[in-house]
Each structure stands twice: as C-alpha cells, then as structure tokens.
Tab-separated table of C-alpha atoms in Angstrom:
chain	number	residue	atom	x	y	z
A	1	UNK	CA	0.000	0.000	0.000
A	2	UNK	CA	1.294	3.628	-0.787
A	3	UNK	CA	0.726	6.339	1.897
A	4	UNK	CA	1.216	9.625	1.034
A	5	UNK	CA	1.822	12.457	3.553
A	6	UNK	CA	4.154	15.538	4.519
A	7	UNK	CA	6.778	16.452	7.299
A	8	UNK	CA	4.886	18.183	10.371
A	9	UNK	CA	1.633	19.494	10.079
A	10	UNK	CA	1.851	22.981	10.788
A	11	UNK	CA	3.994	24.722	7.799
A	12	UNK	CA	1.353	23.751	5.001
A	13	UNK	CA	-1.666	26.976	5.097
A	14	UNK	CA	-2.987	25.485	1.857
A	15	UNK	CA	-4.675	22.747	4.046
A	16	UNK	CA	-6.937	24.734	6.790
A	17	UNK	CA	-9.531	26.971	6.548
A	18	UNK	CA	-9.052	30.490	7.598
A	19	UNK	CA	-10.795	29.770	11.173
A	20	UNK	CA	-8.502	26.917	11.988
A	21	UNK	CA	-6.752	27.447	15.004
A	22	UNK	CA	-2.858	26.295	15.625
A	23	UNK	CA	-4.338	23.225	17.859
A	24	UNK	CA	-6.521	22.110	15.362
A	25	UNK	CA	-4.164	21.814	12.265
A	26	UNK	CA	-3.225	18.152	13.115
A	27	UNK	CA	-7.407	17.201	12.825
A	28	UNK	CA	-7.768	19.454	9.300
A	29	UNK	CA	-4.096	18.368	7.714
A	30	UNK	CA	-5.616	14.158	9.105
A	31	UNK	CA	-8.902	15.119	6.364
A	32	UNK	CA	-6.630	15.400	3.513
A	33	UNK	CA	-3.680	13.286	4.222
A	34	UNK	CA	-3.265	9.286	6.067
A	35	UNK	CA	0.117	9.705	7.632
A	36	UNK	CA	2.647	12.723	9.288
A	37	UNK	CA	6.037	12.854	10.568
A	38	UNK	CA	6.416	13.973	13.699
A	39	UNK	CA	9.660	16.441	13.040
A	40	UNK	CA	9.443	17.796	16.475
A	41	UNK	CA	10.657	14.700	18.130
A	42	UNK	CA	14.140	15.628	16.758
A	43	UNK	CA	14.589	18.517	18.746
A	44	UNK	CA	13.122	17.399	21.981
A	45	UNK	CA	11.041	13.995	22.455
A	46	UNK	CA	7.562	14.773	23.109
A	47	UNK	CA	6.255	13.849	26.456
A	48	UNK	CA	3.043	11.151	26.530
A	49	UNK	CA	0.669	13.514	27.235
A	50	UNK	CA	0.631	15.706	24.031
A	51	UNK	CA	1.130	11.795	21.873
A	52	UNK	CA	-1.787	11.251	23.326
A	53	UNK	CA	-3.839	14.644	21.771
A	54	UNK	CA	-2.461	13.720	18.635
A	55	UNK	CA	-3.863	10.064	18.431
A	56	UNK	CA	-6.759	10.924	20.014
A	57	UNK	CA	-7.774	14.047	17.431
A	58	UNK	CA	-6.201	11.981	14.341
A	59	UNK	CA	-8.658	9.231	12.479
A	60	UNK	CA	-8.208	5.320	13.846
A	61	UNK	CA	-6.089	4.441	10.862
A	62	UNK	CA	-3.839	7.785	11.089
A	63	UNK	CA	-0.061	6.815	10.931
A	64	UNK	CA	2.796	8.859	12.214
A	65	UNK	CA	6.538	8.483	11.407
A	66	UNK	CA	8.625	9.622	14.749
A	67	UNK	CA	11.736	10.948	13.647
A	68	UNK	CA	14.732	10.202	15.756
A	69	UNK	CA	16.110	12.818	18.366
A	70	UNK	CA	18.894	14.694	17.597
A	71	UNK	CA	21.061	13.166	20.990
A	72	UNK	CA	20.394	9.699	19.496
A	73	UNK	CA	21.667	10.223	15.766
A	74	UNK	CA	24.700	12.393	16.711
A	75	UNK	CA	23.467	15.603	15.475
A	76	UNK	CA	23.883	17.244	18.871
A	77	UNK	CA	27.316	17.330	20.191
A	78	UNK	CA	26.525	19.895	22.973
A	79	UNK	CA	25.744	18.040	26.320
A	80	UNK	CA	22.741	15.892	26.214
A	81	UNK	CA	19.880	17.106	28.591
A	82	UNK	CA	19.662	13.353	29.965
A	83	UNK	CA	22.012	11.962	32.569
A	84	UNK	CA	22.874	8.984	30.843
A	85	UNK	CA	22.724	7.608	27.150
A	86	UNK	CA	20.253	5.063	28.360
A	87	UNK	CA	18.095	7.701	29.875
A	88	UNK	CA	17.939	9.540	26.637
A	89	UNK	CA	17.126	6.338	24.831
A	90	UNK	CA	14.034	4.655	27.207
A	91	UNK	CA	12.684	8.580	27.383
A	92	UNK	CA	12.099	8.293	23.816
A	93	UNK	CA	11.109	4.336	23.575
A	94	UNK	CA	8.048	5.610	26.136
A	95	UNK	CA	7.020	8.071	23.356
A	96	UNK	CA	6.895	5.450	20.599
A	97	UNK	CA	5.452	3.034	22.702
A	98	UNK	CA	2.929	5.623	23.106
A	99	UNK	CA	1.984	5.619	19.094
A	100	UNK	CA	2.416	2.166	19.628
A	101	UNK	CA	-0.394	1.855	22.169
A	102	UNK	CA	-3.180	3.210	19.339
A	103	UNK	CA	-1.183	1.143	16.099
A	104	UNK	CA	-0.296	4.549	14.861
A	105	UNK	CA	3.522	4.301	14.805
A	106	UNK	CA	4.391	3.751	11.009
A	107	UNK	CA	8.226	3.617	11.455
A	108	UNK	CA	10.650	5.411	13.441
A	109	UNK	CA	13.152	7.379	11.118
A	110	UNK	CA	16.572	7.669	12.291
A	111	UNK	CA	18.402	9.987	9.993
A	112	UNK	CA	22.050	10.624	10.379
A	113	UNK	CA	24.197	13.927	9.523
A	114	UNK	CA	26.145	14.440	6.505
A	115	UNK	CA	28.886	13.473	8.781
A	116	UNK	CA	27.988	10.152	9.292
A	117	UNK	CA	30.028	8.128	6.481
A	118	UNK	CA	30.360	4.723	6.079
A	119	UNK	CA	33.187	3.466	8.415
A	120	UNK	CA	33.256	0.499	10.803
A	121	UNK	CA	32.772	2.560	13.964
A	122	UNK	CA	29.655	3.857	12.600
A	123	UNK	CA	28.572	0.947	11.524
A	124	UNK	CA	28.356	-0.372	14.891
A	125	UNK	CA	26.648	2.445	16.572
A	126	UNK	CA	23.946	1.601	13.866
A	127	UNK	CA	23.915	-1.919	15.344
A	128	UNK	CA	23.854	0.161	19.076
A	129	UNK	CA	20.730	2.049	17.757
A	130	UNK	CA	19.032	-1.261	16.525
A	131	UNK	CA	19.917	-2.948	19.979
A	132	UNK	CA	18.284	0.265	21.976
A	133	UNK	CA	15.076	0.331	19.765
A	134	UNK	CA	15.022	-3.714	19.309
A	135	UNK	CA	11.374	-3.465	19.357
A	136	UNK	CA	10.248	-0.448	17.194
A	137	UNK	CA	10.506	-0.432	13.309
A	138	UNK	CA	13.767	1.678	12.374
A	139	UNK	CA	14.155	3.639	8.903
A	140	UNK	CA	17.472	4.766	8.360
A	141	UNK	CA	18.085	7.643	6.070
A	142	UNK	CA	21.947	8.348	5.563
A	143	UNK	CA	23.063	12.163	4.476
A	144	UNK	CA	26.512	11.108	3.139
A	145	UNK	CA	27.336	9.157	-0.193
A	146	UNK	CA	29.678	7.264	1.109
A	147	UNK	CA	27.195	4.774	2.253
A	148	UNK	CA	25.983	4.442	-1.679
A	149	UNK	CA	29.500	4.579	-3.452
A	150	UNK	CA	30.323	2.025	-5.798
A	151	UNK	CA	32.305	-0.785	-4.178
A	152	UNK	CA	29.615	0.142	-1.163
A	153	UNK	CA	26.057	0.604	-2.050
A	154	UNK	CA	25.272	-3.500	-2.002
A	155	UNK	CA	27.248	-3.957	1.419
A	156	UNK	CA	25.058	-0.800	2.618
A	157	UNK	CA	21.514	-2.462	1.097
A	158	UNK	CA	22.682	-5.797	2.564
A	159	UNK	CA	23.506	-4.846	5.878
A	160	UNK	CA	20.153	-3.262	6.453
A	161	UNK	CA	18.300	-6.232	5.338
A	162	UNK	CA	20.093	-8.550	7.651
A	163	UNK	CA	19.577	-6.133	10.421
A	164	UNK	CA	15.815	-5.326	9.747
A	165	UNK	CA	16.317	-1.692	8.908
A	166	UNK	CA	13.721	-0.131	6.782
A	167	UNK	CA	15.620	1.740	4.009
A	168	UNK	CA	14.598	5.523	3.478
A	169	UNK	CA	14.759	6.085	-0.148
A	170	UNK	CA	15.581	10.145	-0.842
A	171	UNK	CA	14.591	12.423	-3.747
A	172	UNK	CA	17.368	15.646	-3.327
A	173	UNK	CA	19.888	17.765	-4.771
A	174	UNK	CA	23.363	16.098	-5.832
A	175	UNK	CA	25.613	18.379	-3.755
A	176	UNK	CA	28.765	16.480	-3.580
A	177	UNK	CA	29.530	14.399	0.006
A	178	UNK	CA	26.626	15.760	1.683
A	179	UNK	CA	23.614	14.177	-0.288
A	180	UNK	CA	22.961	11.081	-1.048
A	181	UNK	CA	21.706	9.382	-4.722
A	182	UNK	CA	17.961	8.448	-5.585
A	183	UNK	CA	18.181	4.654	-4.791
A	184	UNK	CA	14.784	3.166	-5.409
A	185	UNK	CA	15.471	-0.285	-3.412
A	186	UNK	CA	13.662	-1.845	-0.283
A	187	UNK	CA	15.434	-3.640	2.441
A	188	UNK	CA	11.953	-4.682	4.742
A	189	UNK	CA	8.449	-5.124	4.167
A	190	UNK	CA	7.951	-1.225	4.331
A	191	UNK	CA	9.821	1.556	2.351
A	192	UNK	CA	10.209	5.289	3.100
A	193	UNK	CA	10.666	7.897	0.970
A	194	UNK	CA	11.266	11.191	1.920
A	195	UNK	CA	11.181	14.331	-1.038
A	196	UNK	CA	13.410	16.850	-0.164
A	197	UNK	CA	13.229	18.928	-3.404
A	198	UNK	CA	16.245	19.488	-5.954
A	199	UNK	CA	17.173	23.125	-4.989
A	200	UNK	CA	20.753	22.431	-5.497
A	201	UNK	CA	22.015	26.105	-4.561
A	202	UNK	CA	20.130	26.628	-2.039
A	203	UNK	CA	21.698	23.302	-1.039
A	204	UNK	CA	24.534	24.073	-1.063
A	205	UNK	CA	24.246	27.976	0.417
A	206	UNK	CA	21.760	27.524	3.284
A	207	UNK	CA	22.572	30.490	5.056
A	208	UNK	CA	22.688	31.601	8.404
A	209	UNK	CA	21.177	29.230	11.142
A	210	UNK	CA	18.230	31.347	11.209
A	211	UNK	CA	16.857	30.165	7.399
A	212	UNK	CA	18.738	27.512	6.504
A	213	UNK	CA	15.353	25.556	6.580
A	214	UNK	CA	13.688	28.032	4.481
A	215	UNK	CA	16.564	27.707	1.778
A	216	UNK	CA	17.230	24.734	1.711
A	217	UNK	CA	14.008	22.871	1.330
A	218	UNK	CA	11.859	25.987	-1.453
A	219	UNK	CA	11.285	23.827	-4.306
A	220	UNK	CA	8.109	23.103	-6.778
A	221	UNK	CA	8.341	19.686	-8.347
A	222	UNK	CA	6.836	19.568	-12.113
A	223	UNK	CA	4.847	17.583	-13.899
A	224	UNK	CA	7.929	15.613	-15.022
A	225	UNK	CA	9.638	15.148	-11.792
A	226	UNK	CA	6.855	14.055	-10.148
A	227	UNK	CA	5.827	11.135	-13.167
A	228	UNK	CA	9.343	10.370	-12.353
A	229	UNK	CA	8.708	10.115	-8.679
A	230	UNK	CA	5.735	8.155	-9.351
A	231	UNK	CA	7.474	5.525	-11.116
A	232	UNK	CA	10.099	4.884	-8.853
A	233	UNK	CA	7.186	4.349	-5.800
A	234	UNK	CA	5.721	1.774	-8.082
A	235	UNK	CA	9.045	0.271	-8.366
A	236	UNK	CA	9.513	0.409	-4.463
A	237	UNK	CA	5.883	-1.011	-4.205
A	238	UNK	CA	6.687	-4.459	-5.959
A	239	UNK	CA	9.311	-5.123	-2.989
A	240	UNK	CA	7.515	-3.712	-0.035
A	241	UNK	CA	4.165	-4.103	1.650
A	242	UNK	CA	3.807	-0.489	2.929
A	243	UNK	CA	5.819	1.975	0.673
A	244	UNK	CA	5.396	5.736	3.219
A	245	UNK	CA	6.144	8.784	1.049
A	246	UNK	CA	7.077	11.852	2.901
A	247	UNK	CA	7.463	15.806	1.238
A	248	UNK	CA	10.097	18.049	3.053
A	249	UNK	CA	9.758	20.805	0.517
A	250	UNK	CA	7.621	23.190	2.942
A	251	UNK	CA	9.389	26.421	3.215
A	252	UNK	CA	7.613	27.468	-0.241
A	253	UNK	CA	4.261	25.994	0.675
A	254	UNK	CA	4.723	23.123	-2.237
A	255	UNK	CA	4.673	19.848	-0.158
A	256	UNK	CA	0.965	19.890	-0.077
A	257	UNK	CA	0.274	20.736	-3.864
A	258	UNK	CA	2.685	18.226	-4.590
A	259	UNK	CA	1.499	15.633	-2.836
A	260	UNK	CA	-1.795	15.727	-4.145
A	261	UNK	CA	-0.580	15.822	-7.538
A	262	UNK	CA	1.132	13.227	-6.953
A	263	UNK	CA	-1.461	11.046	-5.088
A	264	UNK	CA	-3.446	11.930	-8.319
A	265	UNK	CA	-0.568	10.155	-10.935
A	266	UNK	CA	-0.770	7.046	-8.678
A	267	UNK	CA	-4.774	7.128	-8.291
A	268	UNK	CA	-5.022	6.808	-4.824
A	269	UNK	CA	-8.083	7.563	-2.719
A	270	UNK	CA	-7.517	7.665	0.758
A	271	UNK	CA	-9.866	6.049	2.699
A	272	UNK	CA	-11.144	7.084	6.174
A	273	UNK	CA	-9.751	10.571	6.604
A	274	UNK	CA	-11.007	13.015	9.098
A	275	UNK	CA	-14.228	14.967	7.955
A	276	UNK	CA	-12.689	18.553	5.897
A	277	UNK	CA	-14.855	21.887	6.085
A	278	UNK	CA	-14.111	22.445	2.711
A	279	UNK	CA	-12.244	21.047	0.055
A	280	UNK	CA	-9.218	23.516	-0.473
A	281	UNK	CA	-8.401	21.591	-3.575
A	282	UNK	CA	-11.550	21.317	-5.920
A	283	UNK	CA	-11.226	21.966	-9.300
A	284	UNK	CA	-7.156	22.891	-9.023
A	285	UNK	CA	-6.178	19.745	-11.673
C-alpha cells in the first residue's frame, strides 16, 4: 500500500480553513492526508501527554513516522539534557510506545548527519541504535554518499536487510559528500521515501542558522519530476508491503500541492480521513 503524507503538520496553510486554530491543524491536515512525521521529536522527544492529543484528534487508521532525536543520531554534540545515554534512549522508547499503544507508529526514522560516512565505527553504533530500539521499526536515512559509493552501495543495502532496517529512499539535490543518490530499493516489508526537493544552490548555500530551513528545502516539483517520482514508488511497491512517502519541501508551501498531484498520478483515494470543512483543492487539476 502507498501512503502519502508531509513532514509536520503545521507549515502547510494550503490545508486549513481560515478559522482553523494552531491546535486544530493536526485534525484538518488528518482530512486530507493518512500519515505525518512527527519532526518535532528531533529537537526534543515529546512527552506522553501531548502523543496522546495527537492520536486521540487523528482518524483510527492515522499513521505517524517519529523521527529520531537529535542526541540519538549524533546531530547534537553539545551536552545531552539526559544523565545517561540510556536515559535519553528509554525517554524516547516511552514516546513510541505511546503511538504504539493506538497502532499509529508507522516507522521510526533515524536519519544521520552528513557526517555520518560509512566506516566500521559507525557501523556499529547503527547496530547500538538497533539494539536500543530492538522493538520499534527503524528507517534509516543516511546524508553522506559514502554509504551508496560504488564498491559500497550493495554492502550498505545488505547490511540493512540482515539487520531489519527499513531503508529511506531520498529524492534531493546532488551536492557532492553531503547528499545522497535516488536509490529506489527496499530492504523490509515497508519503504520510506522522503522528497526533499532538488534546490541544489540553495543546497549548497543555506545560510545563516536562522533560514537555513527556508533555503534549503523551497522547491516546486513539475509535472515531469513528479511522473518520475511516481514511477520509482511503483518500483519500491513491488518489494515492499507499505511503501510511506514523505514531502520536506515546505518552506515554499509546495509539499501539499505536490502531494496531491502526486497522489493523483498514482490514483489513490484515501480512505477514512477526518471529515474537511471544505475542500481547499476542488477543481485545481
């Protein structure tokens, strides 16, 4: 089955109505897409009280896709605000536990910095990570090619299929060390895809820490790019049972458009979504 959806439900306007409030985006953005990732878990893991608001306002078949925090994927080399590496690691098993609970936990993604490359130490903090979250499933989505180079890119596929790791599958610009190819293969019995966009300079030239967000990820995928897109999920959905495809270009206000154009090339209707007060999109294709 493909499931289409976007990263974080708050940076798409397109979606709600004009009297939609900040607390009800999540119920409005659940009546016109199946499944969310839950960015916000990267920069501090949410406590079980507000998981709770979000399965409880979201439709029974609702999926999220928890992304990793930052202390756990080595993004943050400051000190960790958790005594111990263990602490940090159960505080966030409670909050996927917590999807869990409802079925709503699609995968966990675990994405690594650009710095991450493919060495043997790192390699074995992967197997540290699998270990710690031996119970939840675990995408992995690397930033640095050296994971896919030539004499590499089968060890890399093979190693996550012994070690049950869901392989995220990435649609971005080719910016040298610090991106990683289109590889359209499946390693488990669900695939992720996440669509960064293909703004190359921006890239490249993110800018200060203030906007790097909003540089990095403005992009509108065409017509072309996203037939293209929509052939390599078919491809991904002859070797996986659940293929989840994820749009990260936000700062523009594209991911939504460009989902649903993209729903439309596949012909998918999505069944059992939260009731919308209007249809933003009617008659825009």
């Amino acid at each position: 089955m493909i499931t289409i959806g976007l990263t974080g439900w708050g940076d798409h306007p397109m979606l709600y109505s004009d009297v939609t409030s900040a607390q009800d985006k999540l119920f409005d953005y659940s009546g016109h897409f199946p499944i969310v990732e839950v960015d916000t878990s990267f920069y501090a893991i949410p406590n079980n009280r507000h998981v709770e608001k979000w399965c409880s306002e979201t439709p029974h078949n609702f999926q999220f896709v928890l992304k990793a925090y930052q202390g756990m994927t080595g993004h943050q080399r400051d000190d960790l605000p958790y005594e111990t590496r263990n602490d940090m690691f159960n505080a966030f098993i409670e909050c996927a536990q917590c999807f869990q609970k409802h079925g709503k936990l699609a995968v966990v993604l675990v994405q690594f910095p650009p710095w991450f490359d493919c060495t043997a130490k790192n390699v074995q903090y992967m197997r540290y990570v699998k270990q710690q979250l031996v119970h939840l499933p675990i995408a992995v989505e690397f930033r640095n090619q050296t994971w896919y180079a030539k004499d590499m890119k089968h060890k890399t596929l093979q190693f996550l299929r012994e070690n049950a790791f869901i392989h995220t599958v990435c649609d971005e610009p080719q910016a040298g060390a610090g991106s990683v190819p289109l590889v359209p293969i499946a390693t488990a019995d669900k695939a992720l895809l996440r669509i960064h966009g293909r703004n190359i300079h921006g890239w490249r030239n993110a800018g200060n820490a203030q906007n790097w967000r909003k540089v990095r990820f403005l992009y509108d995928y065409n017509e072309e790019e996203l037939q293209g897109l929509a052939a390599h999920i078919r491809a991904l959905q002859q070797q996986a049972k659940d293929v989840y495809v994820l749009f990260n270009n936000n700062s523009g206000g594209h991911a939504a458009m460009n989902a649903k154009r993209l729903q439309e090339l596949l012909s998918i209707e999505f069944e059992g979504l939260a009731p919308k007060q209007m249809n933003m999109f009617e008659g825009e294709f």
